[in-house]
Tab-separated table of C-alpha atoms and ligand atoms in Angstrom:
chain	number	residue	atom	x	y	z
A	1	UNK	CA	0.000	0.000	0.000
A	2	UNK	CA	1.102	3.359	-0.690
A	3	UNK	CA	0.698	7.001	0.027
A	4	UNK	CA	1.382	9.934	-2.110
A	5	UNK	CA	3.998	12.413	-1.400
A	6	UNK	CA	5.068	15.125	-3.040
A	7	UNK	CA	8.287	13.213	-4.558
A	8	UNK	CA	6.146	10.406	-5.591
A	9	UNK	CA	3.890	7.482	-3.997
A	10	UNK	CA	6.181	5.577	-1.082
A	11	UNK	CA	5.594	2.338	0.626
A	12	UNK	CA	3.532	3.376	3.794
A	13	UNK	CA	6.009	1.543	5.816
A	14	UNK	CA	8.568	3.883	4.860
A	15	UNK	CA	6.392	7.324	6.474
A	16	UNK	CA	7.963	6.315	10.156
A	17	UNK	CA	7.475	8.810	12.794
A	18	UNK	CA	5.636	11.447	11.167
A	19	UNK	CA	3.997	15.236	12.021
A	20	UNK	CA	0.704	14.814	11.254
A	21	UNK	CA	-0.016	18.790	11.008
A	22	UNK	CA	2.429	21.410	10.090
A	23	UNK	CA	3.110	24.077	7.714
A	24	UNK	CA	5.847	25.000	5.353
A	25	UNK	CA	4.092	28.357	3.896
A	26	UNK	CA	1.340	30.617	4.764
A	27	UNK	CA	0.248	33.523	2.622
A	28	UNK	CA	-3.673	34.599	2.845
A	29	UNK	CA	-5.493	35.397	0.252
A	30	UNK	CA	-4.491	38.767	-1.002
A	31	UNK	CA	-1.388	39.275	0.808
A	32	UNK	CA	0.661	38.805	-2.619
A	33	UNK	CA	-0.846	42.230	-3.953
A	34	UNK	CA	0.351	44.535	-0.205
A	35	UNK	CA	3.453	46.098	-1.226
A	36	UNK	CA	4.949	46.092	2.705
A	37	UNK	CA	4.639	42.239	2.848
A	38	UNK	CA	8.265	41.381	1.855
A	39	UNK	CA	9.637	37.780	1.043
A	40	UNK	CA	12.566	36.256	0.141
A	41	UNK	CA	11.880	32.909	-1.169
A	42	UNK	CA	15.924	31.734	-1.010
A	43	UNK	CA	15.826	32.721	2.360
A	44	UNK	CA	12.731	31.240	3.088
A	45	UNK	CA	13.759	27.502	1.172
A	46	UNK	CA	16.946	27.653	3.473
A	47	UNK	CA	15.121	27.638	6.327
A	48	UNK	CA	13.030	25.387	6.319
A	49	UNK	CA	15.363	22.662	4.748
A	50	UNK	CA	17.821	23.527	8.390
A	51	UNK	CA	14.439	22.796	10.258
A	52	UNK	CA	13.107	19.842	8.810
A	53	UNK	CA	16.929	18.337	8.849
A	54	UNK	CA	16.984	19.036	12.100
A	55	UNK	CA	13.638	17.439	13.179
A	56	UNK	CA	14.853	14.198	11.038
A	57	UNK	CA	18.508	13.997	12.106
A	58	UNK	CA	17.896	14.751	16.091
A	59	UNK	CA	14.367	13.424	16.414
A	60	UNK	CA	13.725	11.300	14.069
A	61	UNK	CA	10.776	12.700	12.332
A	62	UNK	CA	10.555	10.570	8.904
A	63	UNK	CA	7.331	12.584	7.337
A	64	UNK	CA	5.904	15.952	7.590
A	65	UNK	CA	2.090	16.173	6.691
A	66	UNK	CA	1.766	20.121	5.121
A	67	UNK	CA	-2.327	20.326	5.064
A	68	UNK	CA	-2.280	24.085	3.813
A	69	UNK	CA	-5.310	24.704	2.000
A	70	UNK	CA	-5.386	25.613	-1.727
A	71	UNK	CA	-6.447	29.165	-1.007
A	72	UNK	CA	-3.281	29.897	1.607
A	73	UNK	CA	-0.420	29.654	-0.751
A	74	UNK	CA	-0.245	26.213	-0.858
A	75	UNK	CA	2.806	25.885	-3.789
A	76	UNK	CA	3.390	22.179	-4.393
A	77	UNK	CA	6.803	22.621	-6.527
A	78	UNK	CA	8.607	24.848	-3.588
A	79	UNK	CA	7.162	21.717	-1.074
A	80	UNK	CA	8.982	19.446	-3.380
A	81	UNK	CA	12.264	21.945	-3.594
A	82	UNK	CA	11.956	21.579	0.303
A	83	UNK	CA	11.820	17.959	0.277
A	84	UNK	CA	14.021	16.762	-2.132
A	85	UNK	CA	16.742	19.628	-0.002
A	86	UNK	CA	15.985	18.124	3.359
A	87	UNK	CA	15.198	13.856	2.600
A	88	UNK	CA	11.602	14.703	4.606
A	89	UNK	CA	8.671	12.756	2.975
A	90	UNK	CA	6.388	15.883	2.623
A	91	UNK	CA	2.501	15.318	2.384
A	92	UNK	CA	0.007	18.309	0.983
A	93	UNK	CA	-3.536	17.845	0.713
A	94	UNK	CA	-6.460	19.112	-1.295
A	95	UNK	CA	-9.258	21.308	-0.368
A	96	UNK	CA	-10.352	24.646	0.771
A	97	UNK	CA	-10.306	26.924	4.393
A	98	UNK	CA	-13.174	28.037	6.082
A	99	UNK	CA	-15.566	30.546	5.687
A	100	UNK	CA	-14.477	33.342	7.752
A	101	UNK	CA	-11.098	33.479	6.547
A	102	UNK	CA	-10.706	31.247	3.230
A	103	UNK	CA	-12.860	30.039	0.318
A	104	UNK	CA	-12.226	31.781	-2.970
A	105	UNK	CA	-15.806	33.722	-4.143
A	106	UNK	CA	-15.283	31.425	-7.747
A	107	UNK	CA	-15.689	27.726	-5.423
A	108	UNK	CA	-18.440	29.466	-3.606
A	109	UNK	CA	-20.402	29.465	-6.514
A	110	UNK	CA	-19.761	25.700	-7.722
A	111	UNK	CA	-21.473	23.226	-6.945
A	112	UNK	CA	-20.595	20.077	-4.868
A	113	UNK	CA	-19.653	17.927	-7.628
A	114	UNK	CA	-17.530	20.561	-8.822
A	115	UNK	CA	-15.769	21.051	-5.983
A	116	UNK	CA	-15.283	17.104	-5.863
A	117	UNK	CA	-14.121	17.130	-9.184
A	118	UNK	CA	-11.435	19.356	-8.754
A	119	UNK	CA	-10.235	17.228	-4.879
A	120	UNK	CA	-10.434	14.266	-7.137
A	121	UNK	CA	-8.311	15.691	-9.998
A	122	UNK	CA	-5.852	16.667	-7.532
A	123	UNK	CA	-5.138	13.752	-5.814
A	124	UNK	CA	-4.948	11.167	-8.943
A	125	UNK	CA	-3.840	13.566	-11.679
A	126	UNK	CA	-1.727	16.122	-9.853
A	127	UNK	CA	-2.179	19.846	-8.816
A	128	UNK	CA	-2.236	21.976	-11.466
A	129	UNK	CA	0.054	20.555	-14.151
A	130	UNK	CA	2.746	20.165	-11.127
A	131	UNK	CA	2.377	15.917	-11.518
A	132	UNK	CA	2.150	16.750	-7.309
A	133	UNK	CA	-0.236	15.002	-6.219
A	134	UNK	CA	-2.534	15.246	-2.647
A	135	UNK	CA	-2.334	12.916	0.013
A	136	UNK	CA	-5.073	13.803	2.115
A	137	UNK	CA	-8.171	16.011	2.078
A	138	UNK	CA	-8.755	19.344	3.796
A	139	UNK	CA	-11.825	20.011	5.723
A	140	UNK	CA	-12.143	23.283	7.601
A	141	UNK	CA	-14.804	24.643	9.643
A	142	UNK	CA	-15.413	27.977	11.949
A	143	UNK	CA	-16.895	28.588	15.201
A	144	UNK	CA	-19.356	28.018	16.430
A	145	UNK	CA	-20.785	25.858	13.942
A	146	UNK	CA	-20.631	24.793	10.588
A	147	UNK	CA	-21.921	27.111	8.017
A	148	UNK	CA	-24.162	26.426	5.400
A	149	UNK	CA	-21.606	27.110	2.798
A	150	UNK	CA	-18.879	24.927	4.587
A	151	UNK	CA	-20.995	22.011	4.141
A	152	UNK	CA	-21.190	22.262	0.675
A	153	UNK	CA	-17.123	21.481	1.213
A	154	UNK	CA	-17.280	19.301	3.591
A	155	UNK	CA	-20.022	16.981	1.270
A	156	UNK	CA	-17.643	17.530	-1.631
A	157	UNK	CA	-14.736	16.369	0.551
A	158	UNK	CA	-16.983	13.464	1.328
A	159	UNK	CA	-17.429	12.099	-2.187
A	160	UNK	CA	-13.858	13.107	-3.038
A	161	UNK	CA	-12.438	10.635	-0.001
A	162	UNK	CA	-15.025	7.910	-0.834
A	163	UNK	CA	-13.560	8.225	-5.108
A	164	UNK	CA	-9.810	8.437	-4.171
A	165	UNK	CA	-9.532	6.547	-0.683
A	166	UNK	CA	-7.380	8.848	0.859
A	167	UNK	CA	-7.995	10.158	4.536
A	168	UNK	CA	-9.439	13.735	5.457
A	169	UNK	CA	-7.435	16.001	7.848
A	170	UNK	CA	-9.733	19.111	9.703
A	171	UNK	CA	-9.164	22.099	10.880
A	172	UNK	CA	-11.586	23.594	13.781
A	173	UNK	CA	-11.554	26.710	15.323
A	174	UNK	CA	-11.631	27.484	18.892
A	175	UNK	CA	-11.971	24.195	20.039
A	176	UNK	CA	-15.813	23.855	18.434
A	177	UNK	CA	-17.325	21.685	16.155
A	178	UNK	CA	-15.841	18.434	16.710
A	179	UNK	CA	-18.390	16.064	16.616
A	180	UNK	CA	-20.593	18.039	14.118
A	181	UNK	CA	-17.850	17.473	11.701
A	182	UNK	CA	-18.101	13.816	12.554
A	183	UNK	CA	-22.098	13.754	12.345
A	184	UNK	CA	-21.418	15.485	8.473
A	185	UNK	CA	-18.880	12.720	7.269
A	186	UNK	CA	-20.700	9.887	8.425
A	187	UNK	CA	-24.039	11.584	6.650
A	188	UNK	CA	-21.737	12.031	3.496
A	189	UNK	CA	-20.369	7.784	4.067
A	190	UNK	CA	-17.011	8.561	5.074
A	191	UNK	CA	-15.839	6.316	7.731
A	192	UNK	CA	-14.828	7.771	11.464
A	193	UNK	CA	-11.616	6.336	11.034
A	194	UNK	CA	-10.465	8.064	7.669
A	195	UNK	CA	-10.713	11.400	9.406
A	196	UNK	CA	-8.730	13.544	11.833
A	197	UNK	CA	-10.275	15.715	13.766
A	198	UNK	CA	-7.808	18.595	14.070
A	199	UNK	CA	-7.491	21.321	16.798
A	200	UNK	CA	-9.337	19.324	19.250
A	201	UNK	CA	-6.211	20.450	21.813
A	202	UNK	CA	-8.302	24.139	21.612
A	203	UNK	CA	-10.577	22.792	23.793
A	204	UNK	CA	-9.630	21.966	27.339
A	205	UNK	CA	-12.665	19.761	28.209
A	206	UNK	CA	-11.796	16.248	28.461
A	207	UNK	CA	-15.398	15.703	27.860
A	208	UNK	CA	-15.208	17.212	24.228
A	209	UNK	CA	-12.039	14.803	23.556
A	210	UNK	CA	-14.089	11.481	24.860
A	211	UNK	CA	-16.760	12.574	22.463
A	212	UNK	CA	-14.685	12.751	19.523
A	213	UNK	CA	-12.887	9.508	20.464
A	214	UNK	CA	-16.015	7.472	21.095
A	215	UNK	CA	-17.274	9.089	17.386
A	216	UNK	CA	-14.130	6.622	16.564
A	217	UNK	CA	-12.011	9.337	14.736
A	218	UNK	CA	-8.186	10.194	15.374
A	219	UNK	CA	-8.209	13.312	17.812
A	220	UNK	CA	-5.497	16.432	16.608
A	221	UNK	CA	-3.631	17.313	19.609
A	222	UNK	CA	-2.095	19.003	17.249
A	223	UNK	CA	-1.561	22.959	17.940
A	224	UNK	CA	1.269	21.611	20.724
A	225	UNK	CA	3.770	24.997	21.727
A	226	UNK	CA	0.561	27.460	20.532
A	227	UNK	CA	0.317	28.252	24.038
A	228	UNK	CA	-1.686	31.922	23.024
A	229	UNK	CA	-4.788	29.878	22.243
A	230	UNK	CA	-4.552	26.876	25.341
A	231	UNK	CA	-1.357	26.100	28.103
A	232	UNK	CA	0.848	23.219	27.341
A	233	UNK	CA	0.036	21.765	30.830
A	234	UNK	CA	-3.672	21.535	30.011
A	235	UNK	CA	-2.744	19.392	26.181
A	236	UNK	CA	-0.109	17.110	28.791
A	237	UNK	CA	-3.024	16.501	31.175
A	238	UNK	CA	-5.737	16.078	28.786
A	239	UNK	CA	-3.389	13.668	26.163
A	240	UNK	CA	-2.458	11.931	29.202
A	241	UNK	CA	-6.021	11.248	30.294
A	242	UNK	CA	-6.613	9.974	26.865
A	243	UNK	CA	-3.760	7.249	26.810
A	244	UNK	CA	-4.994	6.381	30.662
A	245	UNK	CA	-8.681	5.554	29.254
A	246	UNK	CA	-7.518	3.449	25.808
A	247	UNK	CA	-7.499	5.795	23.171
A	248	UNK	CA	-3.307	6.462	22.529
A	249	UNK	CA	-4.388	4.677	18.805
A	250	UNK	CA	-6.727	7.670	17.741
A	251	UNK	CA	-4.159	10.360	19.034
A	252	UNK	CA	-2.344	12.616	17.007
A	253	UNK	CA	0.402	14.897	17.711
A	254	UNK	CA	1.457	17.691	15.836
A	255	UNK	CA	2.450	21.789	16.021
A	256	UNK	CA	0.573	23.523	13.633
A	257	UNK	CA	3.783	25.624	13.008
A	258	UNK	CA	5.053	27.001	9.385
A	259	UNK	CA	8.738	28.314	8.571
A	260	UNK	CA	7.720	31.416	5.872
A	261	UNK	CA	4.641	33.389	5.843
A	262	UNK	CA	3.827	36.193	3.566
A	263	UNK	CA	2.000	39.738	4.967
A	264	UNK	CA	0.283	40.098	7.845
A	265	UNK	CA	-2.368	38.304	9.438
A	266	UNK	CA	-5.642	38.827	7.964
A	267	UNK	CA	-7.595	39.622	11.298
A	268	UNK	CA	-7.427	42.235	13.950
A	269	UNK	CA	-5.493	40.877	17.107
A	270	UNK	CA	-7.103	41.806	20.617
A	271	UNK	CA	-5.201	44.286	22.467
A	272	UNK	CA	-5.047	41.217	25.275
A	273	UNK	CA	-3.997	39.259	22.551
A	274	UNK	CA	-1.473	41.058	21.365
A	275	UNK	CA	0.031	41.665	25.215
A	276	UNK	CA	-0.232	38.114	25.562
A	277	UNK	CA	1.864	37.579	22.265
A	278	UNK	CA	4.312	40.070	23.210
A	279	UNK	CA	4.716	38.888	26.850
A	280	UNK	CA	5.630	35.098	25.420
A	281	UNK	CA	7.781	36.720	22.680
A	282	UNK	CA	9.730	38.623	25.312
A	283	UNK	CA	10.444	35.252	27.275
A	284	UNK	CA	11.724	33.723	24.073
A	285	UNK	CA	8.580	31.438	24.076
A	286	UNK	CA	6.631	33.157	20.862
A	287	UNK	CA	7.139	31.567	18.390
A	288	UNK	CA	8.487	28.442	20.018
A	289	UNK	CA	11.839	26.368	18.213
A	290	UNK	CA	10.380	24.021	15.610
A	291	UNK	CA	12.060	21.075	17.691
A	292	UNK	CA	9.931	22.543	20.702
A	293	UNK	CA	7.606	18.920	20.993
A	294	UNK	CA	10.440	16.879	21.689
A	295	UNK	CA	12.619	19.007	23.617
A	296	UNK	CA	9.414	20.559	26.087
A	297	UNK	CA	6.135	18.703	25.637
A	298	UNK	CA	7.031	15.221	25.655
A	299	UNK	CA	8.865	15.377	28.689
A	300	UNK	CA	5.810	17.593	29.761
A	301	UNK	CA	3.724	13.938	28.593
A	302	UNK	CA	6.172	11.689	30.567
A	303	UNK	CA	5.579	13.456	34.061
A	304	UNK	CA	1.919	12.579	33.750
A	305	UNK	CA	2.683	8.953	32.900
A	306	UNK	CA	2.579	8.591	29.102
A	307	UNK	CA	5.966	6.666	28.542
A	308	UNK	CA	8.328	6.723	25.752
A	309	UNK	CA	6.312	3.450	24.033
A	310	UNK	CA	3.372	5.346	23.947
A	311	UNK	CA	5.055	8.376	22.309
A	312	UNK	CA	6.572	6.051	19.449
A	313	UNK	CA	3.406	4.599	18.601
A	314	UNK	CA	1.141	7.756	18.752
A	315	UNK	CA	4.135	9.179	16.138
A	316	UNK	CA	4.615	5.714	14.340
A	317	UNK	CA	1.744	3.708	14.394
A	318	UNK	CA	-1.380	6.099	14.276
A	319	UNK	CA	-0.279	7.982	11.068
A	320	UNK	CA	0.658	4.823	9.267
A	321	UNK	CA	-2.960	2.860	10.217
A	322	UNK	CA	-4.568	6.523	9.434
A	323	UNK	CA	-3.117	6.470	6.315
A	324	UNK	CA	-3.779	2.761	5.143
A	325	UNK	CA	-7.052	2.696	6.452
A	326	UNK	CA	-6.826	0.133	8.901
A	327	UNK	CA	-9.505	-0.500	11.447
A	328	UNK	CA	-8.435	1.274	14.585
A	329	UNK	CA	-7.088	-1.528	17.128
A	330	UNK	CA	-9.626	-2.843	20.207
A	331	UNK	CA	-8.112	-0.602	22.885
A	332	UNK	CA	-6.165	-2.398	25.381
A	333	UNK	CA	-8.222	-3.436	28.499
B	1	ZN	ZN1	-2.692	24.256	10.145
C-alpha cells in the first residue's frame, strides 16, 4: 500500500514517525498584492530545509504532513524543492479553508460535484500541471458551527475521499465543532476512522475529547507549543487522560507551526492578545523552536505517565494505520 507524497507514492512503511499537522508556507489570500509584505523565497527555502533536517537527524521525524489549503499559498513545486533539499517525505492535501477566513468567491459558486471534481483531480492527476499530487483532504470549519456554505465542502470532501480513498485532515476553530464534523462525514459515508479531527487540543474539556474519540475518529492534539490559544500543561493533562482511558491509537500529535509566511495576518489581534503575544515573545517562548515537541512537551507527557512506548506509537503507528485505512485496534483493556 502506498501514500502519495510530493516526490512520488512511497511504501507506507517507509512514512515512520511522522507530524501529522504542520506548515511550510502561509500567505492569505491577497497578501501577494500589499506592497509592505516582503519575502525572500531563497531565504525562506533555506530555512526550512535547516528545520526539517533538524527534526529528522535529532528526532527522528521521517514525514511531515503540510495540510495548507489551496487558497493559503499552498505551492506544491517549492514543497517538493523543500523535500528533495531536506530527505523529509512531505505530504500536501487538497481542499479549501473556512468561511471566515478562506474560500475563494469562484468555489463558492460551484457546486458540490464541482468542488469534488477538482479534490479528485488533484489527488490522482496532480495539482495543477505540477504531476504533485494530494495525500489527504482538507476540511475546515469555523466557530461556532458549521456554516451552510462549509458544508457544501465538507459533502464535496466526502465524495472526493469515498472516489480516491485517501484520509481527510480538519481544521476547527476554537476548540468547536468536533463532533458536528463527525455527524457530516458519516451523513456524506465517510468512515470515522479516515478522518482527523484537528485542533481538538483548543478545547480543554476532556469531555469534548471522549466525544470525539467514542465518534471513533483520530483526535489532533495538534496545535502543541501554541500556548496563546490553550497552556501546554492543560494538552499534557488532557493527552495523558486519553492514553490512561484506551485511546493512545486515535491520538495525534502535531504543532501547527510554518517556517515562511507572507504579509500580515488577515484579522485584527485583541489588544489582550497582542500583550499576551508580546509577553511570550519577550520570554523567548513566541514563536516556540520548531524542535519545541520533543525538547518541552514530551517530557511535559512523561511526568503525567505517558511513557516513551506510547510516544513512538502515537508518532509511528497512528499515522501509518490513518493512512492505510486500517480498522483502529480494540483498545487495550
Ligand atoms: Zn494548520
Amino acid at each position: 500500500m502506498m501514500v502519495q507524497t510530493v516526490t512520488g507514492p512511497i511504501p507506507l512503511e517507509r512514512l515512520g514517525r511522522t507530524l501529522m499537522h504542520e506548515h511550510l508556507f502561509i500567505a492569505f489570500p491577497g497578501a501577494e498584492f500589499d506592497p509592505t509584505a516582503k519575502f525572500d523565497r531563497a531565504a525562506f527555502i533555506e530555512e526550512a530545509v535547516r528545520r526539517l533536517v533538524q527534526l529528522r537527524t535529532e528526532h527522528g521525524v521521517r514525514s511531515f504532513v503540510d495540510p495548507c489549503p489551496i487558497e493559503l499559498g499552498r505551492d506544491a513545486a517549492v514543497m517538493k524543492e523543500i523535500s528533495e533539499k531536506s530527505d523529509m517525505h512531505i505530504i500536501c492535501t487538497t481542499g479549501f479553508y473556512f468561511e471566515d477566513m478562506g474560500l475563494p468567491v469562484y468555489w463558492r459558486a460551484r457546486t458540490v460535484d464541482e468542488i469534488a471534481e477538482l479534490y479528485i483531480r488533484e489527488i490522482t492527476h496532480g495539482i495543477g500541471e505540477t504531476g504533485i499530487r494530494a495525500g489527504a483532504i482538507k476540511v475546515a470549519t469555523g466557530a461556532p458551527v458549521v456554516t451552510a456554505m462549509e458544508k457544501k465542502f465538507l459533502a464535496a470532501a466526502c465524495i472526493a475521499q469515498k472516489a480516491t480513498g485517501v484520509p481527510i485532515i480538519t481544521h476547527t476553530q476554537d476548540g468547536c465543532a468536533g463532533p458536528e464534523q463527525q455527524k457530516l462525514f458519516a451523513e456524506g459515508g465517510v468512515d470515522a476512522h479516515r478522518c482527523l479531527i484537528g485542533h481538538c487540543c483548543g478545547n480543554a474539556d476532556p469531555a469534548y475529547h471522549r466525544q470525539v474519540v467514542d465518534g471513533g475518529s483520530y483526535i489532533g492534539f495538534d496545535r502543541i507549543g501554541i500556548t496563546r490559544f490553550q497552556p501546554d500543561e492543560v494538552r499534557a493533562d488532557n493527552l495523558a487522560t486519553l492514553v490512561k482511558s484506551g485511546f493512545r491509537a486515535q491520538i495525534m500529535m502535531s504543532q501547527d507551526r510554518h517556517c515562511g509566511w507572507l504579509g500580515k495576518f488577515p484579522r485584527q489581534v485583541s489588544a489582550e492578545e497582542q500583550a499576551r503575544i508580546e509577553q511570550l515573545r519577550s520570554q523567548g517562548r513566541y514563536p516556540p523552536p520548531y524542535t519545541y515537541m520533543f525538547t518541552d512537551f514530551i517530557p511535559m507527557l512523561h511526568a503525567h505517565g505517558v511513557n516513551q512506548a506510547d510516544i513512538a506509537s502515537i508518532l509511528e503507528d497512528n499515522p501509518r494505520r490513518f493512512f492505510a485505512g486500517e480498522a483502529l485496534p480494540q483498545a487495550a483493556p
